[in-house]
PDB file of C-alpha atoms in Angstrom:
ATOM      1  CA  ASP A 446      -5.631 -19.435  -7.032  1.00  0.00           C
ATOM      2  CA  GLY A 447      -7.075 -15.924  -7.302  1.00  0.00           C
ATOM      3  CA  GLY A 448      -4.427 -12.929  -7.069  1.00  0.00           C
ATOM      4  CA  ILE A 449      -2.703 -10.314  -8.580  1.00  0.00           C
ATOM      5  CA  THR A 450       0.239 -10.923 -10.999  1.00  0.00           C
ATOM      6  CA  GLN A 451       2.837  -8.370 -11.479  1.00  0.00           C
ATOM      7  CA  SER A 452       5.482  -8.615 -14.188  1.00  0.00           C
ATOM      8  CA  PRO A 453       8.264  -8.603 -14.849  1.00  0.00           C
ATOM      9  CA  LYS A 454       9.655  -8.759 -11.329  1.00  0.00           C
ATOM     10  CA  TYR A 455      12.681  -6.717 -12.431  1.00  0.00           C
ATOM     11  CA  LEU A 456      12.936  -4.249 -14.997  1.00  0.00           C
ATOM     12  CA  PHE A 457      15.740  -2.063 -16.418  1.00  0.00           C
ATOM     13  CA  ARG A 458      15.138   1.224 -18.645  1.00  0.00           C
ATOM     14  CA  LYS A 459      17.757   2.761 -20.715  1.00  0.00           C
ATOM     15  CA  GLU A 460      17.755   6.598 -21.012  1.00  0.00           C
ATOM     16  CA  GLY A 461      14.723   7.905 -23.130  1.00  0.00           C
ATOM     17  CA  GLN A 462      12.945   4.705 -23.350  1.00  0.00           C
ATOM     18  CA  ASN A 463       9.613   3.860 -22.216  1.00  0.00           C
ATOM     19  CA  VAL A 464       8.798   0.813 -20.407  1.00  0.00           C
ATOM     20  CA  THR A 465       5.374  -0.987 -19.585  1.00  0.00           C
ATOM     21  CA  LEU A 466       4.765  -2.810 -16.237  1.00  0.00           C
ATOM     22  CA  SER A 467       2.116  -5.245 -16.235  1.00  0.00           C
ATOM     23  CA  CYS A 468      -0.492  -6.160 -13.838  1.00  0.00           C
ATOM     24  CA  GLU A 469      -3.208  -8.550 -14.138  1.00  0.00           C
ATOM     25  CA  GLN A 470      -5.773 -10.028 -11.521  1.00  0.00           C
ATOM     26  CA  ASN A 471      -8.199 -12.866 -11.529  1.00  0.00           C
ATOM     27  CA  LEU A 472     -10.315 -11.575  -8.501  1.00  0.00           C
ATOM     28  CA  ASN A 473     -13.057  -9.912 -10.729  1.00  0.00           C
ATOM     29  CA  HIS A 474     -12.184  -6.600  -8.819  1.00  0.00           C
ATOM     30  CA  ASP A 475     -13.616  -3.267 -10.273  1.00  0.00           C
ATOM     31  CA  ALA A 476     -10.898  -1.153  -9.111  1.00  0.00           C
ATOM     32  CA  MET A 477      -7.236  -1.100  -9.730  1.00  0.00           C
ATOM     33  CA  TYR A 478      -4.279   1.030  -8.515  1.00  0.00           C
ATOM     34  CA  TRP A 479      -0.720   1.689  -9.074  1.00  0.00           C
ATOM     35  CA  TYR A 480       1.678   2.854  -6.204  1.00  0.00           C
ATOM     36  CA  ARG A 481       5.436   4.094  -6.525  1.00  0.00           C
ATOM     37  CA  GLN A 482       7.282   2.986  -3.327  1.00  0.00           C
ATOM     38  CA  ASP A 483      10.547   4.841  -2.549  1.00  0.00           C
ATOM     39  CA  PRO A 484      12.887   3.963   0.695  1.00  0.00           C
ATOM     40  CA  GLY A 485      11.507   5.905   3.523  1.00  0.00           C
ATOM     41  CA  GLN A 486       8.616   7.403   1.542  1.00  0.00           C
ATOM     42  CA  GLY A 487       5.677   4.784   2.133  1.00  0.00           C
ATOM     43  CA  LEU A 488       3.429   4.328  -0.910  1.00  0.00           C
ATOM     44  CA  ARG A 489       2.357   7.294  -3.331  1.00  0.00           C
ATOM     45  CA  LEU A 490      -0.600   6.841  -5.508  1.00  0.00           C
ATOM     46  CA  ILE A 491       0.401   7.186  -9.535  1.00  0.00           C
ATOM     47  CA  TYR A 492      -3.014   6.275 -11.166  1.00  0.00           C
ATOM     48  CA  TYR A 493      -6.191   4.579 -10.282  1.00  0.00           C
ATOM     49  CA  SER A 494      -9.037   3.184 -12.266  1.00  0.00           C
ATOM     50  CA  GLN A 495     -12.554   2.252 -10.729  1.00  0.00           C
ATOM     51  CA  ILE A 496     -14.170   0.799 -13.911  1.00  0.00           C
ATOM     52  CA  VAL A 497     -12.928  -0.271 -17.274  1.00  0.00           C
ATOM     53  CA  ASN A 498     -12.156   2.455 -19.728  1.00  0.00           C
ATOM     54  CA  ASP A 499     -12.026   5.170 -17.063  1.00  0.00           C
ATOM     55  CA  PHE A 500      -9.050   6.107 -14.797  1.00  0.00           C
ATOM     56  CA  GLN A 501      -7.830   8.991 -12.734  1.00  0.00           C
ATOM     57  CA  LYS A 502      -4.391  10.784 -11.795  1.00  0.00           C
ATOM     58  CA  GLY A 503      -3.325   9.971  -8.482  1.00  0.00           C
ATOM     59  CA  ASP A 504      -0.439  12.315  -6.642  1.00  0.00           C
ATOM     60  CA  ILE A 505       2.315  11.748  -8.805  1.00  0.00           C
ATOM     61  CA  ALA A 506       1.090  10.998 -12.099  1.00  0.00           C
ATOM     62  CA  GLU A 507       3.603  13.171 -14.438  1.00  0.00           C
ATOM     63  CA  GLY A 508       5.768  11.088 -16.516  1.00  0.00           C
ATOM     64  CA  TYR A 509       3.208   8.024 -16.287  1.00  0.00           C
ATOM     65  CA  SER A 510       0.462   6.619 -18.311  1.00  0.00           C
ATOM     66  CA  VAL A 511      -2.110   3.815 -17.891  1.00  0.00           C
ATOM     67  CA  SER A 512      -4.702   2.058 -19.553  1.00  0.00           C
ATOM     68  CA  ARG A 513      -7.775   0.227 -18.765  1.00  0.00           C
ATOM     69  CA  GLU A 514      -9.251  -1.905 -21.745  1.00  0.00           C
ATOM     70  CA  LYS A 515     -10.120  -4.901 -19.808  1.00  0.00           C
ATOM     71  CA  LYS A 516     -11.315  -5.480 -16.399  1.00  0.00           C
ATOM     72  CA  GLU A 517      -8.452  -7.664 -15.252  1.00  0.00           C
ATOM     73  CA  SER A 518      -5.511  -5.651 -16.641  1.00  0.00           C
ATOM     74  CA  PHE A 519      -4.219  -2.228 -15.774  1.00  0.00           C
ATOM     75  CA  PRO A 520      -0.706  -1.814 -17.252  1.00  0.00           C
ATOM     76  CA  LEU A 521       1.440   1.349 -16.326  1.00  0.00           C
ATOM     77  CA  THR A 522       3.898   2.639 -18.705  1.00  0.00           C
ATOM     78  CA  VAL A 523       7.039   4.666 -17.201  1.00  0.00           C
ATOM     79  CA  THR A 524       7.602   7.268 -19.880  1.00  0.00           C
ATOM     80  CA  SER A 525      10.745   8.736 -20.863  1.00  0.00           C
ATOM     81  CA  ALA A 526       9.304  12.026 -19.210  1.00  0.00           C
ATOM     82  CA  GLN A 527       9.793  10.465 -15.764  1.00  0.00           C
ATOM     83  CA  LYS A 528      13.259  11.557 -14.955  1.00  0.00           C
ATOM     84  CA  ASN A 529      13.546   9.567 -11.748  1.00  0.00           C
ATOM     85  CA  PRO A 530      12.014   6.430 -12.469  1.00  0.00           C
ATOM     86  CA  THR A 531      14.116   3.770 -10.102  1.00  0.00           C
ATOM     87  CA  ALA A 532      11.751   2.600  -7.459  1.00  0.00           C
ATOM     88  CA  PHE A 533       9.395  -0.352  -6.352  1.00  0.00           C
ATOM     89  CA  TYR A 534       6.101  -0.381  -8.102  1.00  0.00           C
ATOM     90  CA  LEU A 535       3.150  -1.867  -6.701  1.00  0.00           C
ATOM     91  CA  CYS A 536      -0.462  -2.899  -8.299  1.00  0.00           C
ATOM     92  CA  ALA A 537      -3.329  -3.255  -6.080  1.00  0.00           C
ATOM     93  CA  SER A 538      -7.078  -4.084  -6.628  1.00  0.00           C
ATOM     94  CA  THR A 539     -10.360  -3.716  -4.520  1.00  0.00           C
ATOM     95  CA  GLY A 540     -13.309  -5.892  -4.647  1.00  0.00           C
ATOM     96  CA  PRO A 541     -16.660  -5.813  -2.854  1.00  0.00           C
ATOM     97  CA  ALA A 542     -15.049  -4.747   0.476  1.00  0.00           C
ATOM     98  CA  LYS A 543     -13.961  -1.520  -1.146  1.00  0.00           C
ATOM     99  CA  ASN A 544     -11.699  -0.143   1.382  1.00  0.00           C
ATOM    100  CA  ILE A 545      -9.534  -3.297   1.346  1.00  0.00           C
ATOM    101  CA  GLN A 546      -6.553  -3.180  -1.261  1.00  0.00           C
ATOM    102  CA  TYR A 547      -4.962  -6.519  -2.226  1.00  0.00           C
ATOM    103  CA  PHE A 548      -1.507  -6.072  -3.585  1.00  0.00           C
ATOM    104  CA  GLY A 549       0.806  -7.809  -6.129  1.00  0.00           C
ATOM    105  CA  ALA A 550       4.405  -8.702  -5.484  1.00  0.00           C
ATOM    106  CA  GLY A 551       5.764  -5.722  -7.144  1.00  0.00           C
ATOM    107  CA  THR A 552       8.145  -4.725 -10.001  1.00  0.00           C
ATOM    108  CA  ARG A 553      11.450  -3.356  -9.340  1.00  0.00           C
ATOM    109  CA  LEU A 554      12.518  -0.857 -11.844  1.00  0.00           C
ATOM    110  CA  SER A 555      16.034   0.395 -12.426  1.00  0.00           C
ATOM    111  CA  VAL A 556      17.910   2.838 -14.700  1.00  0.00           C
ATOM    112  CA  LEU A 557      20.740   1.527 -16.819  1.00  0.00           C
TER     113      LEU A 557
ATOM    114  CA  ALA B1149      -7.459  15.755   3.034  1.00  0.00           C
ATOM    115  CA  GLN B1150      -6.263  12.730   4.965  1.00  0.00           C
ATOM    116  CA  SER B1151      -2.799  12.321   6.317  1.00  0.00           C
ATOM    117  CA  VAL B1152      -1.041   9.535   8.155  1.00  0.00           C
ATOM    118  CA  THR B1153       1.908   9.866  10.492  1.00  0.00           C
ATOM    119  CA  GLN B1154       3.878   6.967  11.889  1.00  0.00           C
ATOM    120  CA  LEU B1155       6.240   7.986  14.721  1.00  0.00           C
ATOM    121  CA  GLY B1156       9.421   6.129  14.290  1.00  0.00           C
ATOM    122  CA  SER B1157      10.807   5.050  10.896  1.00  0.00           C
ATOM    123  CA  HIS B1158      12.827   2.406  12.636  1.00  0.00           C
ATOM    124  CA  VAL B1159      11.683   0.257  15.870  1.00  0.00           C
ATOM    125  CA  SER B1160      13.922  -2.364  17.147  1.00  0.00           C
ATOM    126  CA  VAL B1161      12.700  -5.064  20.146  1.00  0.00           C
ATOM    127  CA  SER B1162      13.969  -8.136  21.884  1.00  0.00           C
ATOM    128  CA  GLU B1163      12.283 -11.468  20.698  1.00  0.00           C
ATOM    129  CA  GLY B1164       9.570 -11.923  23.175  1.00  0.00           C
ATOM    130  CA  ALA B1165       9.232  -8.260  24.102  1.00  0.00           C
ATOM    131  CA  LEU B1166       6.246  -5.867  23.316  1.00  0.00           C
ATOM    132  CA  VAL B1167       5.625  -4.586  19.981  1.00  0.00           C
ATOM    133  CA  LEU B1168       4.234  -1.128  19.821  1.00  0.00           C
ATOM    134  CA  LEU B1169       4.106   0.845  16.566  1.00  0.00           C
ATOM    135  CA  ARG B1170       2.459   4.048  16.551  1.00  0.00           C
ATOM    136  CA  CYS B1171       0.091   5.818  14.014  1.00  0.00           C
ATOM    137  CA  ASN B1172      -1.737   8.807  14.233  1.00  0.00           C
ATOM    138  CA  TYR B1173      -4.298  10.188  11.443  1.00  0.00           C
ATOM    139  CA  SER B1174      -6.108  13.124  10.215  1.00  0.00           C
ATOM    140  CA  SER B1175      -9.167  12.890   8.481  1.00  0.00           C
ATOM    141  CA  SER B1176     -12.261  15.322   7.876  1.00  0.00           C
ATOM    142  CA  VAL B1177     -14.544  12.243   8.038  1.00  0.00           C
ATOM    143  CA  PRO B1178     -14.937   9.257  10.281  1.00  0.00           C
ATOM    144  CA  PRO B1179     -11.756   7.010   8.703  1.00  0.00           C
ATOM    145  CA  TYR B1180     -11.368   3.812   7.767  1.00  0.00           C
ATOM    146  CA  LEU B1181      -8.042   2.666   8.819  1.00  0.00           C
ATOM    147  CA  PHE B1182      -5.661  -0.217   8.317  1.00  0.00           C
ATOM    148  CA  TRP B1183      -2.290  -1.642   8.910  1.00  0.00           C
ATOM    149  CA  TYR B1184      -0.388  -3.718   6.271  1.00  0.00           C
ATOM    150  CA  VAL B1185       2.828  -5.463   6.462  1.00  0.00           C
ATOM    151  CA  GLN B1186       5.574  -5.855   3.921  1.00  0.00           C
ATOM    152  CA  TYR B1187       8.507  -8.383   3.903  1.00  0.00           C
ATOM    153  CA  PRO B1188      11.562  -7.680   1.528  1.00  0.00           C
ATOM    154  CA  ASN B1189      10.778  -7.421  -1.957  1.00  0.00           C
ATOM    155  CA  GLN B1190       7.218  -8.438  -1.541  1.00  0.00           C
ATOM    156  CA  GLY B1191       3.849  -6.634  -1.765  1.00  0.00           C
ATOM    157  CA  LEU B1192       1.853  -5.396   1.055  1.00  0.00           C
ATOM    158  CA  GLN B1193      -0.359  -7.863   3.235  1.00  0.00           C
ATOM    159  CA  LEU B1194      -3.490  -6.508   5.184  1.00  0.00           C
ATOM    160  CA  LEU B1195      -2.931  -7.270   9.000  1.00  0.00           C
ATOM    161  CA  LEU B1196      -6.007  -5.625  10.418  1.00  0.00           C
ATOM    162  CA  LYS B1197      -8.790  -2.962   9.737  1.00  0.00           C
ATOM    163  CA  TYR B1198     -11.008  -0.750  11.373  1.00  0.00           C
ATOM    164  CA  THR B1199     -14.298   0.446   9.924  1.00  0.00           C
ATOM    165  CA  THR B1200     -17.202   0.485  12.333  1.00  0.00           C
ATOM    166  CA  GLY B1201     -18.130  -0.907  15.615  1.00  0.00           C
ATOM    167  CA  ALA B1202     -15.429  -2.411  18.112  1.00  0.00           C
ATOM    168  CA  THR B1203     -12.520  -0.154  18.428  1.00  0.00           C
ATOM    169  CA  LEU B1204      -9.957  -3.131  19.475  1.00  0.00           C
ATOM    170  CA  VAL B1205      -9.610  -4.944  16.466  1.00  0.00           C
ATOM    171  CA  LYS B1206      -7.551  -8.065  16.078  1.00  0.00           C
ATOM    172  CA  GLY B1207      -5.639  -9.198  13.005  1.00  0.00           C
ATOM    173  CA  ILE B1208      -3.310 -11.722  12.045  1.00  0.00           C
ATOM    174  CA  ASN B1209      -0.170 -13.130  13.615  1.00  0.00           C
ATOM    175  CA  GLY B1210      -1.389 -12.151  16.937  1.00  0.00           C
ATOM    176  CA  PHE B1211      -1.229  -8.172  16.042  1.00  0.00           C
ATOM    177  CA  GLU B1212      -4.124  -6.034  17.305  1.00  0.00           C
ATOM    178  CA  ALA B1213      -4.913  -2.157  17.204  1.00  0.00           C
ATOM    179  CA  GLU B1214      -7.028   0.031  18.970  1.00  0.00           C
ATOM    180  CA  PHE B1215      -8.960   3.263  17.381  1.00  0.00           C
ATOM    181  CA  LYS B1216      -8.923   6.118  19.655  1.00  0.00           C
ATOM    182  CA  LYS B1217     -10.816   8.887  18.080  1.00  0.00           C
ATOM    183  CA  SER B1218     -10.111  11.404  20.948  1.00  0.00           C
ATOM    184  CA  GLU B1219      -6.307  10.955  20.124  1.00  0.00           C
ATOM    185  CA  THR B1220      -6.864  10.261  16.402  1.00  0.00           C
ATOM    186  CA  SER B1221      -4.553   7.284  16.700  1.00  0.00           C
ATOM    187  CA  PHE B1222      -4.476   3.743  15.687  1.00  0.00           C
ATOM    188  CA  HIS B1223      -1.475   2.195  17.347  1.00  0.00           C
ATOM    189  CA  LEU B1224      -0.558  -1.563  16.362  1.00  0.00           C
ATOM    190  CA  THR B1225       0.574  -3.780  19.244  1.00  0.00           C
ATOM    191  CA  LYS B1226       1.767  -7.539  19.977  1.00  0.00           C
ATOM    192  CA  PRO B1227       2.462  -8.743  23.305  1.00  0.00           C
ATOM    193  CA  SER B1228       5.503 -10.963  22.256  1.00  0.00           C
ATOM    194  CA  ALA B1229       7.569 -10.282  19.026  1.00  0.00           C
ATOM    195  CA  HIS B1230       8.759 -13.395  17.283  1.00  0.00           C
ATOM    196  CA  MET B1231      11.821 -13.099  14.861  1.00  0.00           C
ATOM    197  CA  SER B1232       9.192 -13.668  11.723  1.00  0.00           C
ATOM    198  CA  ASP B1233       7.575 -10.144  12.822  1.00  0.00           C
ATOM    199  CA  ALA B1234      10.532  -8.410  11.405  1.00  0.00           C
ATOM    200  CA  ALA B1235       9.139  -6.458   8.247  1.00  0.00           C
ATOM    201  CA  GLU B1236       7.987  -2.869   7.505  1.00  0.00           C
ATOM    202  CA  TYR B1237       4.689  -1.960   8.696  1.00  0.00           C
ATOM    203  CA  PHE B1238       2.128   0.723   6.989  1.00  0.00           C
ATOM    204  CA  CYS B1239      -0.369   2.503   8.527  1.00  0.00           C
ATOM    205  CA  ALA B1240      -3.179   3.424   6.301  1.00  0.00           C
ATOM    206  CA  VAL B1241      -6.647   5.713   6.249  1.00  0.00           C
ATOM    207  CA  SER B1242      -9.436   6.202   3.715  1.00  0.00           C
ATOM    208  CA  GLU B1243     -12.544   7.950   3.913  1.00  0.00           C
ATOM    209  CA  SER B1244     -15.606   6.049   5.160  1.00  0.00           C
ATOM    210  CA  GLY B1245     -18.927   5.789   3.176  1.00  0.00           C
ATOM    211  CA  GLY B1246     -17.649   7.541  -0.259  1.00  0.00           C
ATOM    212  CA  SER B1247     -16.984   6.108  -3.432  1.00  0.00           C
ATOM    213  CA  ASN B1248     -13.572   7.150  -3.639  1.00  0.00           C
ATOM    214  CA  TYR B1249     -11.412   4.199  -2.611  1.00  0.00           C
ATOM    215  CA  LYS B1250      -8.248   5.804  -2.213  1.00  0.00           C
ATOM    216  CA  LEU B1251      -6.034   4.859   0.352  1.00  0.00           C
ATOM    217  CA  THR B1252      -3.511   7.366   2.185  1.00  0.00           C
ATOM    218  CA  PHE B1253      -0.391   5.573   3.694  1.00  0.00           C
ATOM    219  CA  GLY B1254       2.269   6.368   6.043  1.00  0.00           C
ATOM    220  CA  LYS B1255       5.636   6.505   5.354  1.00  0.00           C
ATOM    221  CA  GLY B1256       6.197   2.786   7.151  1.00  0.00           C
ATOM    222  CA  THR B1257       7.907   1.582  10.364  1.00  0.00           C
ATOM    223  CA  LEU B1258      10.793  -0.949   9.886  1.00  0.00           C
ATOM    224  CA  LEU B1259      10.541  -3.434  12.884  1.00  0.00           C
ATOM    225  CA  THR B1260      13.710  -5.326  13.631  1.00  0.00           C
ATOM    226  CA  VAL B1261      13.517  -8.211  16.291  1.00  0.00           C
ATOM    227  CA  ASN B1262      16.682  -9.090  18.071  1.00  0.00           C
ATOM    228  CA  PRO B1263      17.298 -12.564  19.455  1.00  0.00           C
TER     229      PRO B1263
END
């Protein structure tokens, strides 16, 4: 079955540590997105990529980094510069119907 | 710039009652509008969307929404709530016809269904 796979489901970060969240899709979609979800805040866009080897900052990119070396993969690194990383992170992708975003099941990141 | 306002962060209804979740948007160009549903600790699932054409759109699980340009609204309704409808619902807007595919989400409305 086609879909978006996020891993791990739960992740813990120590102080000063960088962690990387994985997002893989087998939908052959061009565009991919990372969102951060906090209770009562809705979804806020961190980074997005419309094609391989290209990506743009979203509304809250500080403290995060991404890469897009392959069409299928769009990993998100939460760096030590992100002082409040505890949140639910969602990856999404967009295919030919470009305004419909399909979501993964999310990764919940907590700080130890 | 686009924005979405969902009135009511928490809505509680009885099983079998009407569900009404409110969404107002602002957009400088004709919008595309969406409702997504999220069950606990899961991703978002598309319920329905409006792009062009008929302003009353039907989605999955018996939900529907009506685009009212004059009121800049896109409220979500379901005639009879079911226990399985308990979830968080997000309204979203994107610009039509451009190459920018970003969505702007509202803050969500948590729907509780009481037996």
